[in-house]
Coordinates of C-alpha atoms and ligand atoms in Angstrom, one line a residue:
X10 CA -57.2 10.5 -5.4
X11 CA -53.9 8.2 -5.4
X12 CA -53.9 4.8 -3.8
X13 CA -50.5 4.1 -2.4
X14 CA -48.5 0.7 -1.0
X15 CA -47.6 0.0 2.4
X16 CA -43.8 0.7 2.1
X17 CA -45.3 4.5 0.8
X18 CA -46.8 4.5 3.8
X19 CA -44.9 3.4 6.2
X20 CA -42.3 6.2 4.6
X21 CA -44.7 8.9 4.3
X22 CA -45.2 8.6 8.3
X23 CA -41.5 9.0 9.0
X24 CA -41.6 11.5 6.5
X25 CA -44.0 13.5 8.6
X26 CA -43.2 12.9 12.0
X27 CA -39.1 14.8 10.8
X28 CA -41.0 17.3 8.9
X29 CA -43.8 17.8 11.4
X30 CA -41.3 18.2 14.2
X31 CA -43.9 15.6 15.8
X32 CA -43.1 12.1 18.0
X33 CA -44.8 9.2 16.5
X34 CA -46.6 9.2 19.5
X35 CA -48.5 12.4 18.8
X36 CA -49.1 11.1 15.0
X37 CA -50.6 8.0 16.3
X38 CA -52.5 10.2 19.0
X39 CA -54.0 12.4 15.7
X40 CA -54.6 9.2 13.9
X41 CA -56.6 7.4 16.7
X42 CA -59.0 11.2 17.7
X43 CA -59.9 11.0 14.3
X44 CA -61.3 7.7 14.8
X45 CA -62.7 8.4 18.0
X46 CA -64.4 11.8 16.8
X47 CA -65.8 9.6 14.3
X48 CA -67.5 6.7 16.3
X49 CA -68.0 9.7 18.5
X50 CA -70.4 11.0 15.8
X51 CA -72.1 8.2 15.2
X52 CA -73.1 7.0 18.5
X53 CA -74.1 10.2 20.3
X54 CA -73.3 8.6 23.5
X55 CA -75.7 5.9 23.4
X56 CA -75.1 3.1 25.6
X57 CA -74.0 0.3 23.9
X58 CA -71.1 -2.0 24.9
X59 CA -68.0 -1.5 23.1
X60 CA -65.1 -4.1 22.9
X61 CA -62.0 -2.9 22.1
X62 CA -59.6 -5.8 21.0
X63 CA -56.0 -4.8 20.3
X64 CA -52.9 -6.0 19.1
X65 CA -49.7 -5.4 20.1
X66 CA -48.1 -2.7 18.0
X67 CA -49.4 0.0 16.1
X68 CA -53.2 -0.7 15.5
X69 CA -53.0 -2.4 18.7
X70 CA -51.8 1.4 19.9
X71 CA -54.3 3.0 18.2
X72 CA -57.0 0.9 19.5
X73 CA -55.4 2.3 23.3
X74 CA -56.0 6.0 22.4
X75 CA -59.8 5.4 20.8
X76 CA -60.7 3.3 24.3
X77 CA -58.8 5.9 26.4
X78 CA -60.5 8.4 24.7
X79 CA -64.5 7.1 24.4
X80 CA -64.1 6.0 28.3
X81 CA -63.6 9.8 28.8
X82 CA -66.1 10.9 27.0
X83 CA -68.4 8.3 29.1
X84 CA -68.8 5.5 27.4
X85 CA -69.0 1.8 28.4
X86 CA -65.8 0.1 27.2
X87 CA -63.6 -3.4 27.9
X88 CA -60.0 -3.7 26.6
X89 CA -58.6 -6.5 25.2
X90 CA -54.9 -7.1 24.2
X91 CA -53.9 -10.2 22.2
X92 CA -51.0 -11.2 23.7
X93 CA -49.1 -13.0 21.3
X94 CA -46.0 -12.6 22.3
X95 CA -44.3 -9.7 24.9
X96 CA -42.6 -7.7 21.6
X97 CA -45.1 -4.8 22.1
X98 CA -44.3 -1.7 20.0
X99 CA -43.1 1.5 21.5
X100 CA -45.7 3.5 21.3
X101 CA -48.6 0.7 22.0
X102 CA -46.7 0.4 25.5
X103 CA -46.9 4.1 26.1
X104 CA -50.5 4.1 25.6
X105 CA -51.1 0.6 27.9
X106 CA -49.7 2.9 30.4
X107 CA -51.4 5.8 29.7
X108 CA -54.7 3.8 30.4
X109 CA -53.6 3.0 33.7
X110 CA -53.3 6.8 34.0
X111 CA -57.1 7.7 33.2
X112 CA -58.2 5.1 36.5
X113 CA -60.1 3.3 34.2
X114 CA -59.7 -0.5 34.4
X115 CA -56.0 -2.1 33.4
X116 CA -57.1 -3.6 29.7
X117 CA -57.8 -7.9 30.4
X118 CA -54.8 -9.9 28.5
X119 CA -55.6 -12.5 25.9
X120 CA -53.6 -15.8 26.1
X121 CA -55.8 -18.3 24.3
X122 CA -58.9 -19.4 23.6
X123 CA -60.2 -20.3 27.1
X124 CA -59.8 -16.3 27.6
X125 CA -61.8 -15.1 25.0
X126 CA -64.3 -12.1 25.7
X127 CA -68.2 -13.0 25.8
X128 CA -70.0 -11.1 22.5
X129 CA -73.4 -10.0 21.6
X130 CA -74.7 -9.5 18.5
X131 CA -75.4 -5.8 19.8
X132 CA -71.8 -5.2 21.1
X133 CA -69.8 -2.9 18.9
X134 CA -66.9 -4.4 18.5
X135 CA -63.4 -2.2 17.5
X136 CA -60.7 -4.8 15.8
X137 CA -57.4 -3.0 16.0
X138 CA -55.7 -6.3 16.3
X139 CA -53.4 -6.3 12.8
X140 CA -53.1 -3.0 10.6
X141 CA -50.6 -2.6 7.9
X142 CA -48.4 -4.7 9.3
X143 CA -49.7 -8.4 8.8
X144 CA -46.6 -9.8 7.4
X145 CA -47.8 -13.8 7.8
X146 CA -51.5 -15.0 7.9
X147 CA -52.8 -15.6 12.0
X148 CA -52.7 -19.2 13.3
X149 CA -53.7 -20.9 16.6
X150 CA -55.9 -18.8 19.0
X151 CA -55.7 -16.0 17.2
X152 CA -57.2 -16.6 14.2
X153 CA -59.5 -18.8 16.2
X154 CA -60.7 -15.3 18.2
X155 CA -60.5 -14.0 14.7
X156 CA -62.7 -16.3 13.8
X157 CA -65.1 -15.6 16.8
X158 CA -65.3 -12.4 16.6
X159 CA -66.6 -12.9 12.7
X160 CA -69.5 -15.6 14.3
X161 CA -70.1 -12.6 16.8
X162 CA -73.0 -11.0 14.5
X163 CA -71.9 -7.9 16.7
X164 CA -71.2 -4.5 14.4
X165 CA -66.8 -4.8 13.6
X166 CA -65.5 -1.9 13.4
X167 CA -62.0 -1.8 11.6
X168 CA -59.3 0.1 12.1
X169 CA -57.2 1.1 9.2
X170 CA -57.3 -2.6 8.0
X171 CA -59.7 -5.5 8.3
X172 CA -57.1 -7.8 11.0
X173 CA -55.7 -10.6 8.9
X174 CA -56.3 -8.9 5.1
X175 CA -52.4 -8.5 3.4
X176 CA -51.9 -5.2 1.5
X177 CA -50.9 -7.3 -1.6
X178 CA -52.6 -11.0 -1.3
X179 CA -56.1 -12.5 -1.9
X180 CA -56.9 -14.3 1.1
X181 CA -57.7 -17.9 0.9
X182 CA -61.1 -20.0 1.9
X183 CA -61.0 -20.5 5.6
X184 CA -57.8 -18.0 6.1
X185 CA -58.7 -15.7 9.3
X186 CA -59.7 -12.4 8.0
X187 CA -61.6 -10.1 9.9
X188 CA -65.1 -9.3 8.1
X189 CA -65.4 -5.6 9.2
X190 CA -69.1 -4.0 8.6
X191 CA -67.3 -0.7 8.3
X192 CA -63.8 0.6 8.6
X193 CA -62.0 4.0 8.6
X194 CA -58.9 4.1 7.4
X195 CA -55.4 6.2 7.5
X196 CA -54.6 9.1 4.5
X197 CA -55.5 6.8 1.3
X198 CA -57.8 3.7 0.9
X199 CA -55.5 0.0 -0.1
X200 CA -55.9 -1.0 -2.9
X201 CA -57.7 -4.2 -1.8
X202 CA -60.9 -1.9 -1.0
X203 CA -61.5 -2.8 -4.4
X204 CA -60.4 -6.3 -5.7
X205 CA -63.1 -9.1 -6.0
X206 CA -62.2 -11.3 -3.4
X207 CA -61.1 -8.7 -0.8
X208 CA -63.5 -5.9 -0.5
X209 CA -66.1 -8.3 1.3
X210 CA -63.7 -7.8 4.1
X211 CA -63.6 -3.8 4.7
X212 CA -67.2 -3.3 4.1
X213 CA -68.5 0.2 4.2
X214 CA -65.2 2.8 4.5
X215 CA -64.3 6.3 5.3
X216 CA -60.6 7.9 4.8
X217 CA -59.2 10.0 7.5
X218 CA -56.8 12.6 6.3
X219 CA -54.2 12.4 9.0
X220 CA -52.0 15.1 8.4
X221 CA -49.0 13.2 6.4
X222 CA -46.6 15.0 4.3
X223 CA -48.5 16.3 1.6
X224 CA -44.8 16.4 -0.6
X225 CA -43.8 13.2 -0.1
X226 CA -47.5 11.9 -1.3
X227 CA -47.7 14.4 -4.2
X228 CA -44.2 12.7 -5.6
X229 CA -44.9 9.6 -4.7
X230 CA -46.1 7.3 -7.7
X231 CA -49.2 5.8 -6.5
X232 CA -49.8 2.2 -6.8
X233 CA -53.5 3.1 -9.1
X234 CA -55.3 6.2 -9.3
X235 CA -59.0 5.8 -8.1
X236 CA -61.2 8.1 -9.6
X237 CA -64.4 9.3 -8.1
X238 CA -66.1 13.0 -9.0
X239 CA -62.8 15.4 -8.7
X240 CA -60.7 13.2 -11.2
X241 CA -63.7 12.8 -13.3
X242 CA -64.5 16.7 -13.8
X243 CA -60.4 17.2 -14.4
X244 CA -61.0 15.0 -17.2
X245 CA -63.8 16.4 -18.8
X246 CA -63.5 18.7 -21.8
X247 CA -65.9 21.6 -22.5
X248 CA -67.9 22.4 -25.7
X249 CA -67.7 25.3 -27.3
X250 CA -70.4 27.6 -29.0
X251 CA -69.3 28.0 -32.1
X252 CA -68.6 24.4 -32.7
X253 CA -71.0 21.7 -35.3
X254 CA -71.5 18.4 -34.9
X255 CA -68.9 18.1 -36.8
X256 CA -66.0 18.7 -34.1
X257 CA -67.7 15.9 -32.2
X258 CA -66.8 12.8 -34.7
X259 CA -68.7 10.3 -36.5
X260 CA -68.6 6.8 -34.1
X261 CA -69.2 3.8 -36.1
X262 CA -70.8 1.0 -34.3
X263 CA -70.4 -2.7 -35.9
X264 CA -71.5 -6.1 -34.5
X265 CA -75.0 -7.5 -34.4
X266 CA -76.5 -10.5 -35.5
X267 CA -79.9 -12.1 -36.1
X268 CA -81.9 -12.1 -32.4
X269 CA -79.0 -9.6 -31.0
X270 CA -79.8 -6.5 -33.0
X271 CA -80.5 -4.6 -29.6
X272 CA -76.5 -4.6 -28.6
X273 CA -75.4 -2.5 -31.2
X274 CA -78.8 0.4 -30.9
X275 CA -77.8 0.1 -26.8
X276 CA -74.0 1.6 -27.9
X277 CA -75.1 3.4 -30.2
X278 CA -77.7 5.6 -28.5
X279 CA -74.9 5.7 -25.7
X280 CA -73.1 7.3 -28.2
X281 CA -75.1 9.6 -29.2
X282 CA -76.2 10.6 -25.8
X283 CA -72.3 11.1 -24.8
X284 CA -72.6 13.7 -27.3
X285 CA -70.8 12.2 -30.7
X286 CA -71.7 14.1 -33.6
X287 CA -72.5 11.7 -35.9
X288 CA -73.7 7.8 -35.6
X289 CA -73.6 5.3 -37.9
X290 CA -74.7 2.0 -37.5
X291 CA -72.8 -1.0 -39.0
X292 CA -75.1 -4.4 -39.0
X293 CA -76.1 -7.4 -40.6
X294 CA -79.6 -7.1 -43.2
X295 CA -82.1 -7.9 -40.2
X296 CA -81.3 -4.9 -38.6
X297 CA -82.4 -2.4 -40.9
X298 CA -85.9 -1.6 -40.3
X299 CA -85.3 -2.2 -36.0
X300 CA -82.5 0.3 -36.0
X301 CA -84.6 3.1 -38.4
X302 CA -87.2 2.8 -36.7
X303 CA -85.6 2.2 -32.6
X304 CA -83.0 5.0 -33.4
X305 CA -83.8 8.0 -36.2
X306 CA -80.5 10.1 -34.6
X307 CA -78.5 7.4 -36.0
X308 CA -77.0 6.2 -39.7
X309 CA -77.5 2.3 -40.1
X310 CA -75.2 0.4 -42.7
X311 CA -76.0 -2.9 -43.6
X312 CA -73.3 -5.6 -44.6
X313 CA -74.5 -8.1 -47.4
X314 CA -75.3 -10.6 -44.6
X315 CA -79.4 -11.2 -43.8
X316 CA -77.9 -12.6 -40.4
X317 CA -74.7 -11.9 -39.4
X318 CA -71.2 -9.9 -40.2
X319 CA -69.4 -11.1 -43.3
X320 CA -67.9 -8.5 -45.0
X321 CA -67.9 -4.9 -43.8
X322 CA -67.2 -2.3 -46.4
X323 CA -68.3 1.2 -45.7
X324 CA -67.6 5.0 -47.2
X325 CA -66.5 7.4 -45.5
X326 CA -63.8 6.3 -42.6
X327 CA -65.5 7.2 -39.9
X328 CA -63.0 9.0 -36.1
X329 CA -63.7 5.6 -34.8
X330 CA -64.6 2.3 -34.7
X331 CA -66.9 -0.2 -32.0
X332 CA -66.9 -3.4 -32.6
X333 CA -67.8 -7.3 -31.7
X334 CA -71.5 -6.4 -29.1
X335 CA -73.8 -9.0 -30.5
X336 CA -72.0 -10.0 -33.9
X337 CA -71.9 -13.6 -33.5
X338 CA -68.4 -15.8 -33.6
X339 CA -69.5 -17.6 -36.9
X340 CA -66.4 -18.1 -39.5
X341 CA -67.5 -15.3 -41.4
X342 CA -68.0 -13.0 -38.9
X343 CA -64.2 -13.9 -38.0
X344 CA -63.0 -14.0 -40.9
X345 CA -64.2 -10.2 -41.9
X346 CA -63.2 -8.9 -37.9
X347 CA -59.7 -10.4 -39.2
X348 CA -60.1 -7.5 -42.4
X349 CA -61.5 -5.1 -40.3
X350 CA -58.5 -5.2 -37.7
X351 CA -56.4 -5.2 -40.9
X352 CA -57.3 -1.7 -42.6
X353 CA -58.0 0.5 -39.4
X354 CA -55.7 2.4 -38.1
X355 CA -56.9 4.7 -35.2
X356 CA -57.9 2.9 -32.2
X357 CA -60.7 0.8 -32.0
X358 CA -63.0 0.0 -28.8
X359 CA -63.1 -3.8 -28.2
X360 CA -66.2 -5.8 -27.0
X361 CA -67.8 -8.3 -26.7
X362 CA -67.7 -11.0 -29.1
X363 CA -64.9 -8.7 -30.7
X364 CA -62.4 -10.4 -27.3
X365 CA -63.9 -13.5 -27.9
X366 CA -62.9 -13.9 -31.6
X367 CA -59.3 -12.4 -30.3
X368 CA -59.2 -15.1 -27.7
X369 CA -60.1 -17.5 -30.1
X370 CA -57.5 -16.8 -32.9
X371 CA -54.2 -14.8 -30.4
X372 CA -52.9 -14.5 -33.7
X373 CA -55.6 -11.3 -34.5
X374 CA -54.2 -9.6 -31.1
X375 CA -50.7 -7.7 -32.7
X376 CA -53.4 -6.7 -35.1
X377 CA -54.7 -4.0 -33.3
X378 CA -54.3 -0.3 -34.1
X379 CA -52.3 1.0 -31.0
X380 CA -53.8 2.5 -28.5
X381 CA -57.0 0.8 -28.5
X382 CA -59.7 0.4 -25.3
X383 CA -60.8 -3.3 -25.4
X384 CA -63.4 -3.6 -23.1
X385 CA -63.8 -7.2 -20.9
X386 CA -66.3 -8.3 -17.9
X387 CA -64.3 -11.3 -16.2
X388 CA -65.5 -14.1 -18.0
X389 CA -64.1 -12.5 -21.2
X390 CA -60.3 -11.2 -19.8
X391 CA -60.1 -14.8 -18.8
X392 CA -60.2 -16.3 -22.0
X393 CA -58.0 -13.2 -23.0
X394 CA -55.5 -14.1 -20.4
X395 CA -55.5 -17.3 -19.5
X396 CA -56.1 -18.5 -15.7
X397 CA -54.6 -15.9 -12.7
X398 CA -54.0 -17.1 -9.5
X399 CA -55.8 -14.4 -7.1
X400 CA -56.5 -10.6 -8.4
X401 CA -53.0 -9.8 -7.8
X402 CA -51.5 -11.5 -10.3
X403 CA -54.2 -11.3 -12.8
X404 CA -54.0 -7.3 -12.7
X405 CA -50.2 -7.9 -13.4
X406 CA -51.2 -10.6 -16.6
X407 CA -52.9 -7.6 -17.6
X408 CA -50.5 -5.1 -16.8
X409 CA -47.8 -7.5 -18.6
X410 CA -51.3 -7.6 -21.8
X411 CA -51.4 -4.2 -22.7
X412 CA -47.6 -3.3 -22.5
X413 CA -47.1 -6.0 -24.9
X414 CA -49.9 -5.1 -27.2
X415 CA -50.0 -1.3 -26.4
X416 CA -53.6 -1.5 -25.6
X417 CA -55.8 -0.6 -22.8
X418 CA -58.1 -2.5 -21.0
X419 CA -61.3 -1.7 -18.9
X420 CA -61.6 -5.1 -16.6
X421 CA -65.6 -4.7 -15.4
X422 CA -66.4 -5.2 -12.3
X423 CA -68.0 -4.0 -9.4
X424 CA -65.1 -1.3 -9.1
X425 CA -64.2 -1.8 -12.7
X426 CA -60.1 -0.6 -13.5
X427 CA -58.8 0.1 -16.4
X428 CA -55.1 -0.9 -17.5
X429 CA -53.0 0.9 -19.2
X430 CA -49.0 0.1 -19.2
X431 CA -48.2 0.0 -15.0
X432 CA -50.9 2.4 -14.6
X433 CA -54.2 1.3 -12.9
X434 CA -57.4 3.5 -12.6
X435 CA -59.9 1.8 -10.8
X436 CA -63.7 3.3 -10.5
X437 CA -65.3 4.1 -8.0
X438 CA -69.1 5.1 -9.5
X439 CA -71.6 1.8 -10.3
X440 CA -73.8 -0.6 -8.4
X441 CA -74.9 -4.1 -8.6
X442 CA -78.3 -3.1 -10.4
X443 CA -75.9 -2.6 -13.6
X444 CA -75.1 -6.0 -13.1
X445 CA -78.3 -6.0 -16.1
X446 CA -78.1 -7.7 -20.0
X447 CA -76.3 -4.7 -22.3
X448 CA -74.9 -2.4 -19.5
X449 CA -71.4 -3.3 -21.1
X450 CA -72.5 -2.3 -23.8
X451 CA -73.2 1.2 -23.2
X452 CA -70.1 1.4 -21.5
X453 CA -68.7 0.7 -25.1
X454 CA -70.8 2.9 -27.1
X455 CA -69.7 5.9 -24.4
X456 CA -66.3 5.1 -25.0
X457 CA -66.4 5.2 -28.4
X458 CA -68.3 8.6 -28.2
X459 CA -65.9 9.9 -26.3
X460 CA -62.8 8.8 -28.7
X461 CA -64.6 10.2 -31.3
X462 CA -65.4 13.9 -29.6
X463 CA -60.6 13.8 -29.6
X464 CA -60.7 12.9 -25.7
X465 CA -57.5 10.6 -26.0
X466 CA -58.2 6.9 -25.6
X467 CA -56.7 6.2 -22.3
X468 CA -58.6 9.2 -20.5
X469 CA -61.9 8.6 -22.7
X470 CA -61.2 4.7 -21.2
X471 CA -61.3 6.3 -17.3
X472 CA -64.0 8.6 -18.2
X473 CA -66.8 6.7 -19.6
X474 CA -66.0 4.4 -17.3
X475 CA -67.2 6.6 -14.3
X476 CA -70.3 8.0 -16.0
X477 CA -71.2 5.1 -17.1
X478 CA -71.3 4.3 -13.1
X479 CA -72.4 7.9 -12.1
X480 CA -75.4 7.1 -15.1
X481 CA -76.0 3.8 -13.3
X482 CA -76.4 5.3 -9.9
X483 CA -79.1 7.6 -10.5
X484 CA -81.1 5.5 -12.9
X485 CA -81.0 3.2 -9.5
X486 CA -81.7 6.6 -7.3
X487 CA -84.8 6.4 -9.5
X488 CA -85.9 3.0 -9.8
X489 CA -83.8 0.7 -8.1
X490 CA -80.9 -2.6 -8.1
X491 CA -83.5 -4.2 -9.3
X492 CA -85.5 -2.6 -11.7
X493 CA -83.4 -0.3 -14.1
X494 CA -82.2 -1.7 -16.9
X495 CA -79.2 -1.1 -19.5
X496 CA -81.5 1.6 -21.3
X497 CA -82.2 2.9 -18.1
X498 CA -78.4 3.8 -17.8
X499 CA -78.5 5.2 -20.9
X500 CA -81.2 7.5 -20.7
X501 CA -79.2 9.3 -17.3
X502 CA -75.5 9.3 -19.1
X503 CA -77.1 13.6 -19.6
X504 CA -77.5 13.3 -15.3
X505 CA -73.8 12.1 -14.8
X506 CA -73.0 14.6 -16.9
X507 CA -74.6 17.6 -15.3
X508 CA -73.5 15.7 -12.2
X509 CA -70.0 16.3 -12.7
X510 CA -70.5 20.0 -12.3
X511 CA -72.9 20.2 -9.1
X512 CA -72.1 22.0 -6.1
X513 CA -69.9 23.3 -7.9
X514 CA -69.8 27.6 -9.3
X515 CA -67.7 27.2 -12.7
X516 CA -70.7 25.0 -14.6
X517 CA -70.1 23.2 -17.9
X518 CA -68.9 25.9 -19.7
Ligands
LIG618 N1 -48.9 4.3 8.7 C1 -49.3 5.4 9.2 O1 -49.7 6.3 8.3 C2 -50.1 4.8 10.4 C3 -49.8 3.8 10.9 N2 -50.5 4.1 12.3 C4 -50.7 2.3 12.4 O2 -50.0 1.9 12.7 C5 -50.5 0.6 12.0 C6 -49.0 -0.4 11.3 O3 -48.5 -1.2 13.2 P1 -47.8 -1.9 12.9 O4 -46.4 -1.3 12.3 O5 -47.3 -1.9 14.6 O6 -48.3 -3.4 12.6 P2 -49.7 -4.0 13.2 O7 -49.8 -2.6 14.4 O8 -50.6 -3.8 11.7 O9 -48.9 -5.3 13.2 C7 -48.9 -6.5 13.8 C8 -47.8 -5.9 14.9 O10 -47.8 -8.0 14.8 C9 -46.8 -8.3 14.2 N3 -47.6 -9.3 13.3 C10 -48.0 -9.4 12.4 N4 -48.5 -10.2 11.5 C11 -48.6 -11.1 12.8 C12 -49.2 -12.5 12.6 N5 -50.1 -12.9 11.6 N6 -49.5 -13.3 14.0 C13 -49.0 -13.2 14.8 N7 -48.3 -11.1 15.2 C14 -48.4 -10.7 13.9 C15 -45.9 -7.4 13.1 O11 -45.0 -8.0 13.8 C16 -46.3 -6.6 14.5 O12 -45.8 -5.9 15.4 C17 -50.8 1.1 11.0 O13 -52.2 -0.4 10.1 C18 -52.4 2.1 11.9 O14 -53.2 1.3 12.3 C19 -50.6 4.6 13.5 O15 -50.9 4.7 14.1 C20 -50.5 6.5 12.8 C21 -50.1 6.0 11.2
LIG619 N1 -72.3 -4.8 -8.8 C1 -72.2 -3.8 -10.1 N2 -71.4 -3.0 -9.6 C2 -71.4 -1.8 -10.6 N3 -70.8 -1.8 -11.5 C3 -71.0 -3.3 -11.7 C4 -71.7 -3.5 -11.8 N4 -72.0 -5.3 -11.6 C5 -71.7 -5.3 -13.8 N5 -71.5 -3.7 -13.7 C6 -71.4 -2.7 -14.6 O1 -72.0 -3.2 -15.8 C7 -71.5 -3.3 -17.1 C8 -71.9 -4.9 -17.6 O2 -71.5 -5.3 -18.3 P1 -70.9 -6.9 -18.9 O3 -71.7 -8.1 -18.3 O4 -70.3 -6.5 -20.3 O5 -72.7 -6.3 -20.2 P2 -73.1 -7.3 -21.0 O6 -72.4 -8.2 -21.5 O7 -74.7 -7.6 -20.4 O8 -73.2 -6.1 -21.6 C9 -70.0 -3.3 -16.9 O9 -69.4 -1.6 -16.8 C10 -70.1 -3.6 -15.1 O10 -68.6 -2.5 -14.6
LIG620 K1 -57.4 -3.8 12.3

């Protein structure tokens, strides 16, 4: 699903009104009507007190429409207008008058802290103060009102955006931003729904398709792509009946050190479970017996170093090399990594200590084969890019980095983001159970395996991140967030593939 900028959405709004021959008021009625429908379906005529807090722009207009429809359906509704200025939007005003027309009590005007409504934990608050038109941080008593609503303990449903949340900026601590339990948003999710410092304000969310002009949206370049099952399914390459292991490539997993051999076994097992034809693990000598015993499907080559990698040498050349898990950063390992970078021509996957070595030796960056995939978690990313001001600055720096070194970055997080040049792919699978040792090693193995099966490195990164998260979701559904470990993610990669085609006649062929 495409994620658009606020400017693009405003433009889509205009185009829609023109092409569909409707008024902006009719579009508001359509959009807010869908919000009403969702609320009505959930509340099912329950007699919960509903308090709608409206601003004076179109977000407030949406709040008024929802209020009118709820009143008409017999709900117990109080409407408040945050009356911080006289400059009300046209569609706000016409819907303000319509409240009078249905004979409902006139909305209460709030002019300062003394007017704040009583709010109780059992109330259902609809936040329609600011939407995507926010142009400065809320101040004074309006900011106080937002803090007051947050502190009430009421269930908060935000329309379009939690009020006070910008679409291109992360809030500073203490800023006035509604902390929604649920957000109903129009047409497309916003980038801030997926970033670590902003997602917490959004709560759970749902996208309502308000029928904005399809042609405009299809042609508009996306700010980012959200990767869900539909998108992931399109990336899948079917396996041919008359194929053999040679068709699915040879993955080589290089890493490990004394006490950290488990990491490479996880990556290798993940590569096998993702369908690589052949997997070789290249390990320090101390890993030999362990690896041969726990993973009979993999071949093992040992380094001359007993406890760490010292002189990486192998034959024949694999299709793709994954480097770094558990490797440590001793001087000898750094040196042999440098020679590996110099002699490798095809795209690599670089994770964990491989990334730390790149950060400690910035001169190595230009040696990375083009189109390689780097998979940092937030700390590794910071070592690689330097500090960032906020999530937006982080993404800007990541884009610059991938442009400069012609590589692909997978920024691992709750919603991992694959960055390639100016393109962002936001993953929508995964869960907090994956915050467990070795989960990242598994991802590195899945990406490597897909590259060995001739997926383009960018596609491999995006698809692997989806499958990895989905495998984690399936594992969590059986074992709980707490009970799952990285090996369970590996064990459910197959189920993640099968899930792609559930409820779909096409099947895996
Ligand atoms: N774009 C779309 O697809 C649609 C948008 N609609 C609604 O329209 C909203 C956007 O409406 P608007 O552009 O009128 O903007 P909002 O209603 O989000 O805007 C805020 C209004 O308050 C002012 N303002 C902004 N920040 C302020 C601050 N910190 N303190 C005081 N005043 C501030 C602005 O000048 C503007 O007048 C959307 O979020 C959505 O709810 C829907 O009605 C219909 C479809
Ligand atoms: N809260 C979460 N929600 C979704 N995915 C998560 C969450 N926490 C971690 N993950 C995923 O788990 C993996 C953890 O990787 P990493 O931190 O490198 O672990 P390790 O170094 O132990 O292997 C990443 O792919 C990350 O996206
Ligand atoms: K809002």
